[in-house]
Amino acid sequence: LKYSKLTKASPDQQIMAIELSLRLPELLLQRVDRMTMAASVEARVPFLDEDVVRFCLQLSGRHRIRHGKGKWLLRQVARNRVPNFVLERKKMGFCGSAKTMIQTQVHQQMMVQLQSSAFFKDLLGTKVRNEFLKAAGDPSLLPSQSLWTLYNLAQWGDRWL
């Protein structure tokens, strides 16, 4: 669907057109490309074949979603080819946890940033900052998500404030 035709399209067709033209190439496909290139792997996206996409865009809503579950027609086609536990499981994301992202080198860079951050020092005060840095020095004592969040906040504060 072209943007000029969106005013005549149903709400779900409008959403699909926007997703296909903006979110898919700018976010999702770019992430797949980066992740696979980083691992020297080539990915295929078979459901993005032009004929498949064109066919799916023409499907009525009842062929796409039933009983609150999306991809209804695809699930029916795959029913005797793919195990039920695969067809029925919840969607799973690609992103790892913050703990897996914070490896030794990144952890060291974060600690340097937090130790030198004027914003971080002003935000927490010297005593609390020092306690936090002591705990952050041993990643097992502090949830990595907290460290990751404060690191990003410190970078933002030092740059913009």
C-alpha positions as semicolon CSV with decimal commas, in nm:
position;residue;x (nm);y (nm);z (nm)
1;L;0,000;0,000;0,000
2;K;0,117;0,350;-0,081
3;Y;0,073;0,637;0,164
4;S;-0,172;0,808;-0,074
5;K;-0,404;0,506;-0,048
6;L;-0,387;0,479;0,331
7;T;-0,691;0,699;0,394
8;K;-0,910;0,443;0,214
9;A;-0,748;0,142;0,383
10;S;-0,875;-0,032;0,696
11;P;-0,694;0,041;1,023
12;D;-0,509;-0,292;1,017
13;Q;-0,399;-0,231;0,657
14;Q;-0,278;0,115;0,757
15;I;-0,072;-0,033;1,040
16;M;0,074;-0,301;0,812
17;A;0,169;-0,045;0,548
18;I;0,344;0,174;0,802
19;E;0,520;-0,127;0,959
20;L;0,638;-0,253;0,617
21;S;0,760;0,083;0,496
22;L;0,910;0,229;0,814
23;R;0,968;-0,008;1,105
24;L;1,070;-0,315;0,910
25;P;1,357;-0,166;0,705
26;E;1,470;0,096;0,956
27;L;1,467;-0,124;1,265
28;L;1,394;-0,493;1,235
29;L;1,581;-0,586;0,917
30;Q;1,871;-0,364;1,015
31;R;1,901;-0,548;1,347
32;V;1,891;-0,888;1,179
33;D;2,155;-0,774;0,932
34;R;2,388;-0,641;1,202
35;M;2,351;-0,945;1,427
36;T;2,411;-1,192;1,147
37;M;2,704;-1,000;1,000
38;A;2,864;-0,978;1,345
39;A;2,847;-1,357;1,367
40;S;2,949;-1,413;1,002
41;V;2,613;-1,570;0,932
42;E;2,382;-1,502;0,640
43;A;2,013;-1,477;0,725
44;R;1,716;-1,535;0,502
45;V;1,378;-1,377;0,559
46;P;1,150;-1,607;0,356
47;F;0,823;-1,449;0,465
48;L;0,934;-1,123;0,305
49;D;0,927;-1,264;-0,044
50;E;0,730;-1,012;-0,254
51;D;0,466;-1,264;-0,357
52;V;0,415;-1,379;0,002
53;V;0,386;-1,021;0,131
54;R;0,146;-0,924;-0,148
55;F;-0,070;-1,231;-0,072
56;C;-0,073;-1,161;0,301
57;L;-0,167;-0,797;0,251
58;Q;-0,476;-0,909;0,061
59;L;-0,593;-1,147;0,334
60;S;-0,894;-1,048;0,540
61;G;-0,851;-0,992;0,911
62;R;-1,018;-1,327;0,993
63;H;-0,741;-1,508;0,804
64;R;-0,471;-1,323;0,995
65;I;-0,609;-1,322;1,349
66;R;-0,847;-1,562;1,525
67;H;-0,921;-1,606;1,893
68;G;-0,668;-1,336;1,975
69;K;-0,382;-1,519;1,801
70;G;-0,204;-1,373;1,503
71;K;-0,073;-1,557;1,197
72;W;-0,379;-1,781;1,196
73;L;-0,345;-1,897;0,833
74;L;0,028;-1,963;0,870
75;R;-0,040;-2,172;1,182
76;Q;-0,299;-2,377;0,991
77;V;-0,057;-2,444;0,705
78;A;0,217;-2,544;0,951
79;R;-0,014;-2,747;1,178
80;N;0,096;-3,095;1,063
81;R;0,452;-2,992;0,979
82;V;0,563;-2,813;1,296
83;P;0,518;-2,942;1,654
84;N;0,230;-2,783;1,846
85;F;0,459;-2,656;2,123
86;V;0,632;-2,441;1,862
87;L;0,307;-2,314;1,712
88;E;0,156;-2,230;2,049
89;R;0,449;-2,083;2,239
90;K;0,466;-1,716;2,320
91;K;0,678;-1,483;2,115
92;M;1,043;-1,473;2,218
93;G;1,267;-1,170;2,172
94;F;1,626;-1,164;2,049
95;C;1,783;-0,938;2,309
96;G;1,999;-1,086;2,579
97;S;1,994;-0,961;2,934
98;A;2,198;-0,666;3,052
99;K;2,423;-0,911;3,239
100;T;2,527;-1,080;2,916
101;M;2,591;-0,744;2,751
102;I;2,816;-0,618;3,030
103;Q;3,134;-0,811;2,972
104;T;3,466;-0,733;3,137
105;Q;3,584;-0,466;2,891
106;V;3,248;-0,291;2,880
107;H;3,220;-0,314;3,259
108;Q;3,561;-0,144;3,294
109;Q;3,458;0,134;3,054
110;M;3,139;0,186;3,251
111;M;3,329;0,209;3,578
112;V;3,570;0,469;3,434
113;Q;3,273;0,675;3,309
114;L;3,094;0,657;3,643
115;Q;3,408;0,741;3,843
116;S;3,479;1,049;3,632
117;S;3,120;1,167;3,583
118;A;3,051;1,505;3,740
119;F;2,678;1,456;3,679
120;F;2,681;1,120;3,858
121;K;2,869;1,270;4,154
122;D;2,624;1,560;4,180
123;L;2,327;1,328;4,140
124;L;2,414;1,088;4,420
125;G;2,653;1,277;4,642
126;T;3,000;1,152;4,733
127;K;2,906;0,895;5,000
128;V;2,631;0,719;4,802
129;R;2,838;0,741;4,482
130;N;3,136;0,574;4,649
131;E;2,917;0,298;4,795
132;F;2,763;0,238;4,455
133;L;3,101;0,228;4,281
134;K;3,232;-0,017;4,540
135;A;2,934;-0,247;4,481
136;A;2,954;-0,198;4,104
137;G;3,320;-0,304;4,109
138;D;3,197;-0,655;4,184
139;P;2,926;-0,724;3,922
140;S;2,780;-1,007;4,133
141;L;2,682;-0,759;4,408
142;L;2,474;-0,528;4,189
143;P;2,202;-0,602;3,935
144;S;2,352;-0,524;3,595
145;Q;2,040;-0,340;3,480
146;S;2,100;-0,077;3,752
147;L;2,460;-0,032;3,642
148;W;2,360;-0,009;3,277
149;T;2,089;0,249;3,354
150;L;2,314;0,469;3,566
151;Y;2,595;0,446;3,311
152;N;2,363;0,574;3,038
153;L;2,224;0,844;3,266
154;A;2,577;0,959;3,354
155;Q;2,676;0,975;2,987
156;W;2,364;1,172;2,903
157;G;2,405;1,411;3,199
158;D;2,773;1,479;3,130
159;R;2,701;1,553;2,768
160;W;2,380;1,757;2,788
161;L;2,371;1,920;3,131
